[in-house]
Amino acid sequence: MSVFINIFIVLFAIISMECLSWFIHKYLFHGPLWFMHKSHHQKTKSFFEWNDLFAVLFAVVSLYLMYIDRHDLGYRFFIGLGISLYGMVYFVVHDWFVHRRFKTFKSNNTCLQAVRKAHKVHHKNRGKEKGKAFGLLFVRKGLIKNN
């Protein structure tokens, strides 16, 4: 495959993961999987949450895709790579920057500040129902100003 096609597949996988994450977060995490996700909406002194198991699940899927296509480096490998890269971005932005699981990452970047504010809007509601801002990287225009 062409290098450009592989890059396109990786970028498409990253964007698709953001869209899929929004859908899963809204309809599954705040739906039938709330029993696990609610740990993310509660104050805790523990470093780990039940919610972290979702990251493990996505990591297993991405590693499996890369593993089964490791010899050919076909489209499945690059989909897995895109999922892995999204996972890394998610970890840095969500866990490190927004939730400050590690206190070493600060930024005044306008986009990152918008992501942080949108996530705070999401966490204003600690319950399963009536949530807003289910995505991570794409912040709906006007969401922050109205809250």
Coordinates of N, CA, C and O in Angstrom, one line a residue:
M1 N 0.8 -1.2 0.0 CA 0.0 0.0 0.0 C 0.9 1.2 0.0 O 2.0 1.2 0.5
S2 N 0.3 2.3 -0.5 CA 1.0 3.5 -0.6 C 1.1 4.1 0.8 O 0.2 3.9 1.7
V3 N 2.2 4.9 1.1 CA 2.4 5.5 2.3 C 1.2 6.5 2.6 O 0.7 6.6 3.7
F4 N 0.7 7.2 1.6 CA -0.4 8.1 1.7 C -1.7 7.4 2.1 O -2.4 7.9 3.0
I5 N -1.9 6.3 1.6 CA -3.1 5.5 2.0 C -3.0 5.1 3.4 O -4.0 5.2 4.2
N6 N -1.8 4.6 3.8 CA -1.6 4.2 5.2 C -1.8 5.4 6.2 O -2.4 5.3 7.2
I7 N -1.3 6.6 5.8 CA -1.5 7.8 6.6 C -3.0 8.1 6.7 O -3.5 8.4 7.8
F8 N -3.7 8.0 5.5 CA -5.1 8.3 5.5 C -5.8 7.3 6.4 O -6.7 7.7 7.2
I9 N -5.5 6.0 6.4 CA -6.2 5.0 7.2 C -6.0 5.4 8.7 O -6.9 5.3 9.5
V10 N -4.7 5.7 9.1 CA -4.4 6.1 10.5 C -5.3 7.3 10.9 O -5.9 7.3 12.0
L11 N -5.3 8.4 10.1 CA -6.0 9.6 10.4 C -7.5 9.3 10.5 O -8.2 9.8 11.3
F12 N -8.0 8.5 9.5 CA -9.4 8.1 9.5 C -9.8 7.4 10.8 O -10.8 7.6 11.4
A13 N -8.9 6.5 11.2 CA -9.1 5.7 12.4 C -9.2 6.6 13.7 O -10.0 6.4 14.5
I14 N -8.3 7.6 13.7 CA -8.3 8.5 14.8 C -9.6 9.3 14.9 O -10.2 9.4 15.9
I15 N -10.0 9.9 13.8 CA -11.2 10.7 13.7 C -12.4 9.8 14.0 O -13.3 10.1 14.8
S16 N -12.4 8.6 13.5 CA -13.5 7.6 13.7 C -13.6 7.3 15.2 O -14.7 7.1 15.8
M17 N -12.4 7.1 15.9 CA -12.4 6.8 17.3 C -13.0 7.9 18.1 O -13.7 7.7 19.1
E18 N -12.8 9.2 17.7 CA -13.4 10.3 18.4 C -14.9 10.2 18.3 O -15.7 10.4 19.3
C19 N -15.4 9.9 17.1 CA -16.8 9.8 16.8 C -17.4 8.6 17.6 O -18.5 8.7 18.2
L20 N -16.8 7.5 17.5 CA -17.2 6.3 18.1 C -17.2 6.5 19.7 O -18.1 6.0 20.4
S21 N -16.2 7.1 20.2 CA -16.1 7.4 21.6 C -17.2 8.2 22.1 O -17.8 8.0 23.2
W22 N -17.6 9.3 21.3 CA -18.7 10.1 21.7 C -20.0 9.2 21.8 O -20.7 9.3 22.8
F23 N -20.2 8.4 20.8 CA -21.4 7.5 20.7 C -21.4 6.6 21.9 O -22.4 6.4 22.6
I24 N -20.3 5.9 22.1 CA -20.2 4.9 23.2 C -20.4 5.6 24.5 O -21.1 5.1 25.4
H25 N -19.8 6.8 24.7 CA -19.9 7.5 26.0 C -21.3 7.9 26.3 O -21.8 7.7 27.4
K26 N -22.0 8.4 25.2 CA -23.3 8.9 25.5 C -24.3 7.8 25.7 O -25.2 7.8 26.6
Y27 N -24.3 6.8 24.8 CA -25.3 5.8 24.8 C -25.0 4.5 25.5 O -25.9 3.7 25.9
L28 N -23.7 4.2 25.8 CA -23.4 3.0 26.5 C -22.9 3.3 27.9 O -23.4 2.8 28.9
F29 N -21.9 4.2 28.0 CA -21.3 4.6 29.3 C -22.4 5.3 30.2 O -22.5 5.0 31.4
H30 N -23.2 6.1 29.6 CA -24.3 6.8 30.4 C -25.6 6.0 30.2 O -26.7 6.6 30.4
G31 N -25.5 4.8 29.8 CA -26.6 3.9 29.6 C -26.3 2.6 30.4 O -26.0 2.6 31.6
P32 N -26.3 1.4 29.7 CA -26.2 0.2 30.3 C -24.8 -0.1 31.0 O -24.7 -0.9 31.9
L33 N -23.8 0.7 30.6 CA -22.5 0.5 31.2 C -22.2 1.5 32.3 O -21.0 1.6 32.8
W34 N -23.2 2.2 32.8 CA -23.1 3.2 33.8 C -22.5 2.6 35.1 O -21.7 3.3 35.7
F35 N -22.8 1.4 35.4 CA -22.3 0.8 36.6 C -20.7 0.8 36.7 O -20.2 0.8 37.7
M36 N -20.1 0.8 35.5 CA -18.6 0.9 35.5 C -18.2 2.4 35.3 O -17.2 2.8 35.9
H37 N -18.9 3.1 34.5 CA -18.5 4.5 34.1 C -18.7 5.4 35.3 O -18.0 6.5 35.4
K38 N -19.6 5.1 36.2 CA -20.0 6.1 37.2 C -18.8 6.4 38.1 O -18.7 7.4 38.7
S39 N -17.8 5.4 38.2 CA -16.6 5.7 39.0 C -15.8 6.9 38.5 O -15.1 7.6 39.2
H40 N -16.0 7.2 37.2 CA -15.4 8.4 36.6 C -16.0 9.7 37.1 O -15.4 10.8 37.0
H41 N -17.3 9.6 37.5 CA -18.0 10.8 37.9 C -18.1 11.0 39.4 O -18.8 11.9 39.9
Q42 N -17.4 10.2 40.1 CA -17.4 10.2 41.6 C -16.0 10.7 42.0 O -15.0 10.3 41.4
K43 N -16.0 11.4 43.1 CA -14.7 11.8 43.7 C -14.1 10.5 44.4 O -14.8 9.8 45.1
T44 N -12.9 10.4 44.2 CA -12.2 9.2 44.8 C -10.7 9.5 45.1 O -10.2 10.4 44.5
K45 N -10.2 8.8 46.0 CA -8.8 9.0 46.4 C -7.9 8.0 45.7 O -6.7 8.1 45.7
S46 N -8.5 7.1 45.0 CA -7.8 6.0 44.3 C -7.3 6.6 42.9 O -8.0 7.4 42.3
F47 N -6.1 6.1 42.5 CA -5.6 6.5 41.2 C -6.4 5.8 40.1 O -6.6 6.4 39.0
F48 N -6.8 4.6 40.3 CA -7.5 3.9 39.2 C -9.0 3.9 39.5 O -9.5 4.0 40.6
E49 N -9.8 3.8 38.4 CA -11.2 3.8 38.4 C -11.7 2.5 37.6 O -11.0 2.1 36.7
W50 N -12.9 2.1 37.9 CA -13.5 1.0 37.1 C -13.5 1.4 35.6 O -13.4 0.6 34.7
N51 N -13.7 2.7 35.4 CA -13.8 3.2 34.1 C -12.6 3.0 33.3 O -12.6 2.9 32.0
D52 N -11.4 2.8 33.9 CA -10.2 2.6 33.2 C -10.2 1.3 32.4 O -9.4 1.1 31.5
L53 N -11.0 0.4 32.8 CA -11.1 -0.9 32.0 C -11.5 -0.7 30.6 O -11.1 -1.5 29.7
F54 N -12.2 0.4 30.3 CA -12.6 0.7 28.9 C -11.3 1.0 28.0 O -11.2 0.5 26.9
A55 N -10.3 1.7 28.6 CA -9.1 1.9 27.9 C -8.3 0.6 27.6 O -7.8 0.5 26.6
V56 N -8.4 -0.3 28.6 CA -7.7 -1.6 28.4 C -8.4 -2.3 27.3 O -7.7 -2.9 26.4
L57 N -9.7 -2.3 27.2 CA -10.5 -2.9 26.1 C -10.0 -2.4 24.7 O -9.7 -3.2 23.8
F58 N -10.0 -1.1 24.6 CA -9.6 -0.5 23.3 C -8.1 -0.8 23.0 O -7.8 -1.0 21.8
A59 N -7.3 -0.9 24.0 CA -5.9 -1.2 23.8 C -5.8 -2.7 23.3 O -5.0 -2.9 22.3
V60 N -6.5 -3.6 23.8 CA -6.5 -5.0 23.4 C -7.0 -5.1 21.9 O -6.3 -5.8 21.1
V61 N -8.0 -4.3 21.6 CA -8.5 -4.3 20.2 C -7.4 -3.8 19.2 O -7.1 -4.4 18.2
S62 N -6.8 -2.7 19.6 CA -5.8 -2.1 18.7 C -4.6 -3.0 18.6 O -4.0 -3.2 17.5
L63 N -4.1 -3.6 19.7 CA -3.0 -4.5 19.6 C -3.3 -5.7 18.8 O -2.4 -6.2 18.1
Y64 N -4.5 -6.2 19.0 CA -4.9 -7.4 18.2 C -4.9 -7.1 16.7 O -4.3 -7.9 15.9
L65 N -5.4 -6.0 16.3 CA -5.4 -5.6 14.9 C -4.0 -5.5 14.3 O -3.7 -5.9 13.2
M66 N -3.1 -4.9 15.1 CA -1.7 -4.7 14.7 C -1.0 -6.1 14.7 O -0.2 -6.3 13.7
Y67 N -1.3 -6.9 15.6 CA -0.6 -8.2 15.7 C -1.0 -9.1 14.5 O -0.1 -9.7 13.9
I68 N -2.3 -9.2 14.2 CA -2.7 -10.1 13.1 C -2.3 -9.7 11.7 O -2.2 -10.5 10.8
D69 N -1.9 -8.4 11.6 CA -1.5 -7.9 10.3 C 0.0 -7.4 10.4 O 0.5 -6.7 9.5
R70 N 0.8 -7.9 11.3 CA 2.1 -7.5 11.6 C 3.1 -7.8 10.4 O 4.0 -7.1 10.2
H71 N 2.8 -8.9 9.7 CA 3.7 -9.3 8.6 C 3.4 -8.6 7.3 O 4.3 -8.3 6.6
D72 N 2.1 -8.3 7.1 CA 1.8 -7.7 5.8 C 1.7 -6.2 5.9 O 1.7 -5.5 4.9
L73 N 1.5 -5.7 7.1 CA 1.3 -4.2 7.4 C 0.2 -3.7 6.5 O 0.3 -2.7 5.8
G74 N -0.9 -4.4 6.5 CA -2.1 -4.1 5.7 C -3.0 -3.1 6.5 O -2.6 -2.5 7.5
Y75 N -4.2 -2.9 6.0 CA -5.1 -1.9 6.5 C -5.4 -2.1 8.0 O -5.6 -1.2 8.8
R76 N -5.5 -3.4 8.4 CA -5.8 -3.7 9.8 C -4.7 -3.2 10.8 O -5.0 -2.7 11.9
F77 N -3.5 -3.3 10.3 CA -2.4 -2.8 11.2 C -2.5 -1.3 11.4 O -2.4 -0.8 12.5
F78 N -2.9 -0.6 10.3 CA -2.9 0.9 10.4 C -4.2 1.3 11.1 O -4.2 2.4 11.7
I79 N -5.3 0.6 11.0 CA -6.4 0.9 11.9 C -6.1 0.7 13.3 O -6.4 1.6 14.2
G80 N -5.4 -0.4 13.7 CA -4.9 -0.6 15.0 C -4.0 0.5 15.5 O -4.1 1.0 16.6
L81 N -3.1 0.9 14.6 CA -2.2 2.0 14.9 C -2.9 3.3 15.2 O -2.6 4.0 16.2
G82 N -4.0 3.6 14.4 CA -4.8 4.8 14.6 C -5.5 4.7 15.9 O -5.6 5.7 16.7
I83 N -6.0 3.6 16.3 CA -6.7 3.4 17.6 C -5.7 3.6 18.7 O -6.0 4.3 19.7
S84 N -4.5 3.1 18.6 CA -3.5 3.3 19.6 C -3.1 4.7 19.7 O -3.0 5.2 20.9
L85 N -2.9 5.4 18.6 CA -2.6 6.8 18.7 C -3.7 7.6 19.3 O -3.4 8.6 20.1
Y86 N -4.9 7.3 19.0 CA -6.1 8.0 19.6 C -6.0 7.7 21.1 O -6.3 8.7 21.9
G87 N -5.7 6.5 21.5 CA -5.7 6.2 22.9 C -4.6 7.0 23.6 O -4.8 7.4 24.8
M88 N -3.5 7.2 23.0 CA -2.4 8.0 23.6 C -2.8 9.5 23.7 O -2.6 10.1 24.7
V89 N -3.4 10.0 22.7 CA -4.0 11.4 22.7 C -5.0 11.5 23.8 O -5.0 12.4 24.6
Y90 N -5.9 10.5 23.9 CA -6.9 10.5 24.9 C -6.3 10.5 26.3 O -6.7 11.3 27.2
F91 N -5.3 9.7 26.5 CA -4.6 9.6 27.8 C -4.0 10.9 28.2 O -4.2 11.5 29.3
V92 N -3.3 11.5 27.2 CA -2.6 12.8 27.5 C -3.6 13.9 27.8 O -3.5 14.6 28.7
V93 N -4.6 14.0 26.9 CA -5.5 15.1 27.0 C -6.5 14.9 28.2 O -6.7 15.8 29.0
H94 N -7.1 13.7 28.2 CA -8.2 13.5 29.2 C -7.6 13.2 30.6 O -7.9 13.9 31.6
D95 N -6.8 12.2 30.7 CA -6.3 11.8 32.0 C -5.2 12.8 32.6 O -5.2 13.1 33.8
W96 N -4.3 13.2 31.7 CA -3.2 14.0 32.2 C -3.5 15.5 32.3 O -3.3 16.1 33.3
F97 N -4.1 16.0 31.2 CA -4.4 17.4 31.2 C -5.7 17.8 31.8 O -5.7 18.7 32.7
V98 N -6.8 17.2 31.5 CA -8.1 17.6 32.0 C -8.3 17.2 33.4 O -8.6 18.0 34.3
H99 N -8.0 15.9 33.7 CA -8.3 15.4 35.1 C -7.0 15.5 36.0 O -7.1 15.2 37.2
R100 N -5.9 15.8 35.4 CA -4.7 16.1 36.2 C -4.3 14.9 37.1 O -3.9 15.0 38.2
R101 N -4.4 13.7 36.5 CA -3.9 12.5 37.2 C -2.4 12.6 37.5 O -1.9 12.0 38.4
F102 N -1.7 13.3 36.6 CA -0.3 13.7 36.8 C -0.3 15.2 36.8 O -0.8 15.8 35.9
K103 N 0.4 15.8 37.7 CA 0.4 17.2 37.9 C 1.4 18.0 37.1 O 1.7 19.1 37.3
T104 N 2.0 17.3 36.0 CA 3.1 18.0 35.3 C 2.7 18.6 34.0 O 3.6 19.2 33.4
F105 N 1.5 18.6 33.6 CA 1.1 19.1 32.2 C 0.2 20.2 32.4 O -1.0 20.1 32.8
K106 N 0.6 21.4 32.0 CA -0.2 22.6 32.0 C -0.1 23.3 30.7 O 1.0 23.2 30.0
S107 N -1.1 23.9 30.2 CA -1.1 24.6 28.9 C -2.1 25.7 28.9 O -3.2 25.5 29.5
N108 N -1.8 26.8 28.2 CA -2.8 27.8 28.0 C -3.3 27.8 26.6 O -3.9 28.7 26.1
N109 N -3.0 26.7 25.9 CA -3.5 26.5 24.5 C -5.0 26.7 24.4 O -5.7 26.0 25.2
T110 N -5.5 27.5 23.5 CA -6.9 27.8 23.4 C -7.7 26.5 23.2 O -8.8 26.3 23.8
C111 N -7.3 25.6 22.3 CA -8.0 24.4 22.0 C -8.0 23.5 23.2 O -9.1 22.9 23.6
L112 N -6.9 23.3 23.9 CA -6.9 22.5 25.1 C -7.7 23.0 26.2 O -8.4 22.3 26.9
Q113 N -7.7 24.4 26.4 CA -8.6 25.0 27.4 C -10.1 24.8 27.1 O -10.9 24.6 28.0
A114 N -10.4 24.8 25.8 CA -11.8 24.6 25.4 C -12.2 23.1 25.7 O -13.3 22.9 26.2
V115 N -11.3 22.2 25.5 CA -11.5 20.8 25.8 C -11.7 20.6 27.3 O -12.7 20.0 27.8
R116 N -10.9 21.3 28.1 CA -11.0 21.2 29.6 C -12.3 21.8 30.0 O -13.0 21.2 30.8
K117 N -12.7 22.9 29.5 CA -14.0 23.5 29.9 C -15.2 22.7 29.5 O -16.1 22.5 30.3
A118 N -15.1 22.1 28.3 CA -16.2 21.3 27.9 C -16.4 20.0 28.8 O -17.5 19.6 29.1
H119 N -15.2 19.5 29.2 CA -15.3 18.3 30.0 C -15.8 18.7 31.4 O -16.5 17.9 32.0
K120 N -15.5 19.9 31.9 CA -16.1 20.3 33.1 C -17.6 20.5 33.0 O -18.3 20.2 34.0
V121 N -18.0 20.9 31.9 CA -19.5 21.0 31.6 C -20.1 19.6 31.8 O -21.1 19.4 32.4
H122 N -19.4 18.6 31.2 CA -19.9 17.2 31.3 C -19.9 16.7 32.7 O -20.8 16.1 33.1
H123 N -18.9 17.1 33.5 CA -18.9 16.6 34.9 C -19.7 17.5 35.9 O -19.8 17.1 37.0
K124 N -20.3 18.6 35.4 CA -21.2 19.3 36.3 C -22.3 18.4 36.8 O -22.7 18.5 37.9
N125 N -22.8 17.6 35.9 CA -23.8 16.6 36.2 C -23.1 15.3 36.6 O -22.4 14.7 35.8
R126 N -23.2 14.9 37.8 CA -22.6 13.7 38.3 C -23.4 12.4 38.1 O -22.9 11.3 38.4
G127 N -24.5 12.6 37.5 CA -25.4 11.4 37.4 C -25.4 10.9 35.9 O -24.7 11.4 35.1
K128 N -26.2 9.8 35.8 CA -26.3 9.1 34.5 C -27.0 9.9 33.4 O -26.7 9.9 32.3
E129 N -28.0 10.6 33.9 CA -28.9 11.3 32.9 C -28.5 12.8 32.7 O -27.8 13.3 33.5
K130 N -29.1 13.4 31.7 CA -28.9 14.8 31.4 C -27.5 15.3 31.2 O -27.2 16.5 31.5
G131 N -26.6 14.5 30.7 CA -25.3 14.9 30.5 C -25.1 15.7 29.2 O -26.0 15.7 28.3
K132 N -24.0 16.4 29.1 CA -23.7 17.2 27.9 C -22.2 17.0 27.6 O -21.5 16.5 28.5
A133 N -21.8 17.3 26.4 CA -20.4 17.2 26.0 C -19.8 15.8 26.2 O -19.0 15.6 27.1
F134 N -20.2 14.9 25.4 CA -19.7 13.5 25.5 C -18.4 13.2 24.8 O -17.8 12.2 25.0
G135 N -18.0 14.1 23.9 CA -16.8 13.9 23.2 C -15.5 14.4 23.9 O -15.6 14.8 25.0
L136 N -14.4 14.3 23.3 CA -13.2 14.8 23.9 C -12.6 15.9 23.1 O -12.4 17.0 23.6
L137 N -12.2 15.6 21.8 CA -11.4 16.6 21.1 C -12.3 17.6 20.3 O -11.8 18.7 20.1
F138 N -13.5 17.3 19.9 CA -14.3 18.2 19.2 C -15.3 18.9 20.2 O -16.2 18.2 20.7
V139 N -15.1 20.2 20.3 CA -16.0 20.9 21.3 C -17.0 21.7 20.5 O -16.7 22.4 19.6
R140 N -18.3 21.4 20.8 CA -19.4 22.1 20.0 C -19.3 23.6 20.3 O -19.2 24.0 21.5
K141 N -19.4 24.4 19.3 CA -19.4 25.8 19.4 C -20.6 26.3 20.2 O -21.7 25.8 20.0
G142 N -20.3 27.2 21.1 CA -21.4 27.7 22.0 C -21.6 26.9 23.3 O -22.3 27.4 24.2
L143 N -21.1 25.7 23.4 CA -21.3 24.9 24.6 C -20.7 25.6 25.8 O -21.3 25.7 26.8
I144 N -19.5 26.1 25.7 CA -18.8 26.6 26.8 C -19.4 28.0 27.2 O -19.5 28.3 28.4
K145 N -19.8 28.8 26.2 CA -20.4 30.1 26.5 C -21.7 30.0 27.3 O -22.0 30.8 28.1
N146 N -22.4 28.9 27.0 CA -23.8 28.8 27.5 C -23.8 28.1 28.9 O -24.8 28.0 29.5
N147 N -22.6 27.7 29.4 CA -22.5 27.1 30.7 C -21.5 27.7 31.6 O -20.6 28.3 31.3

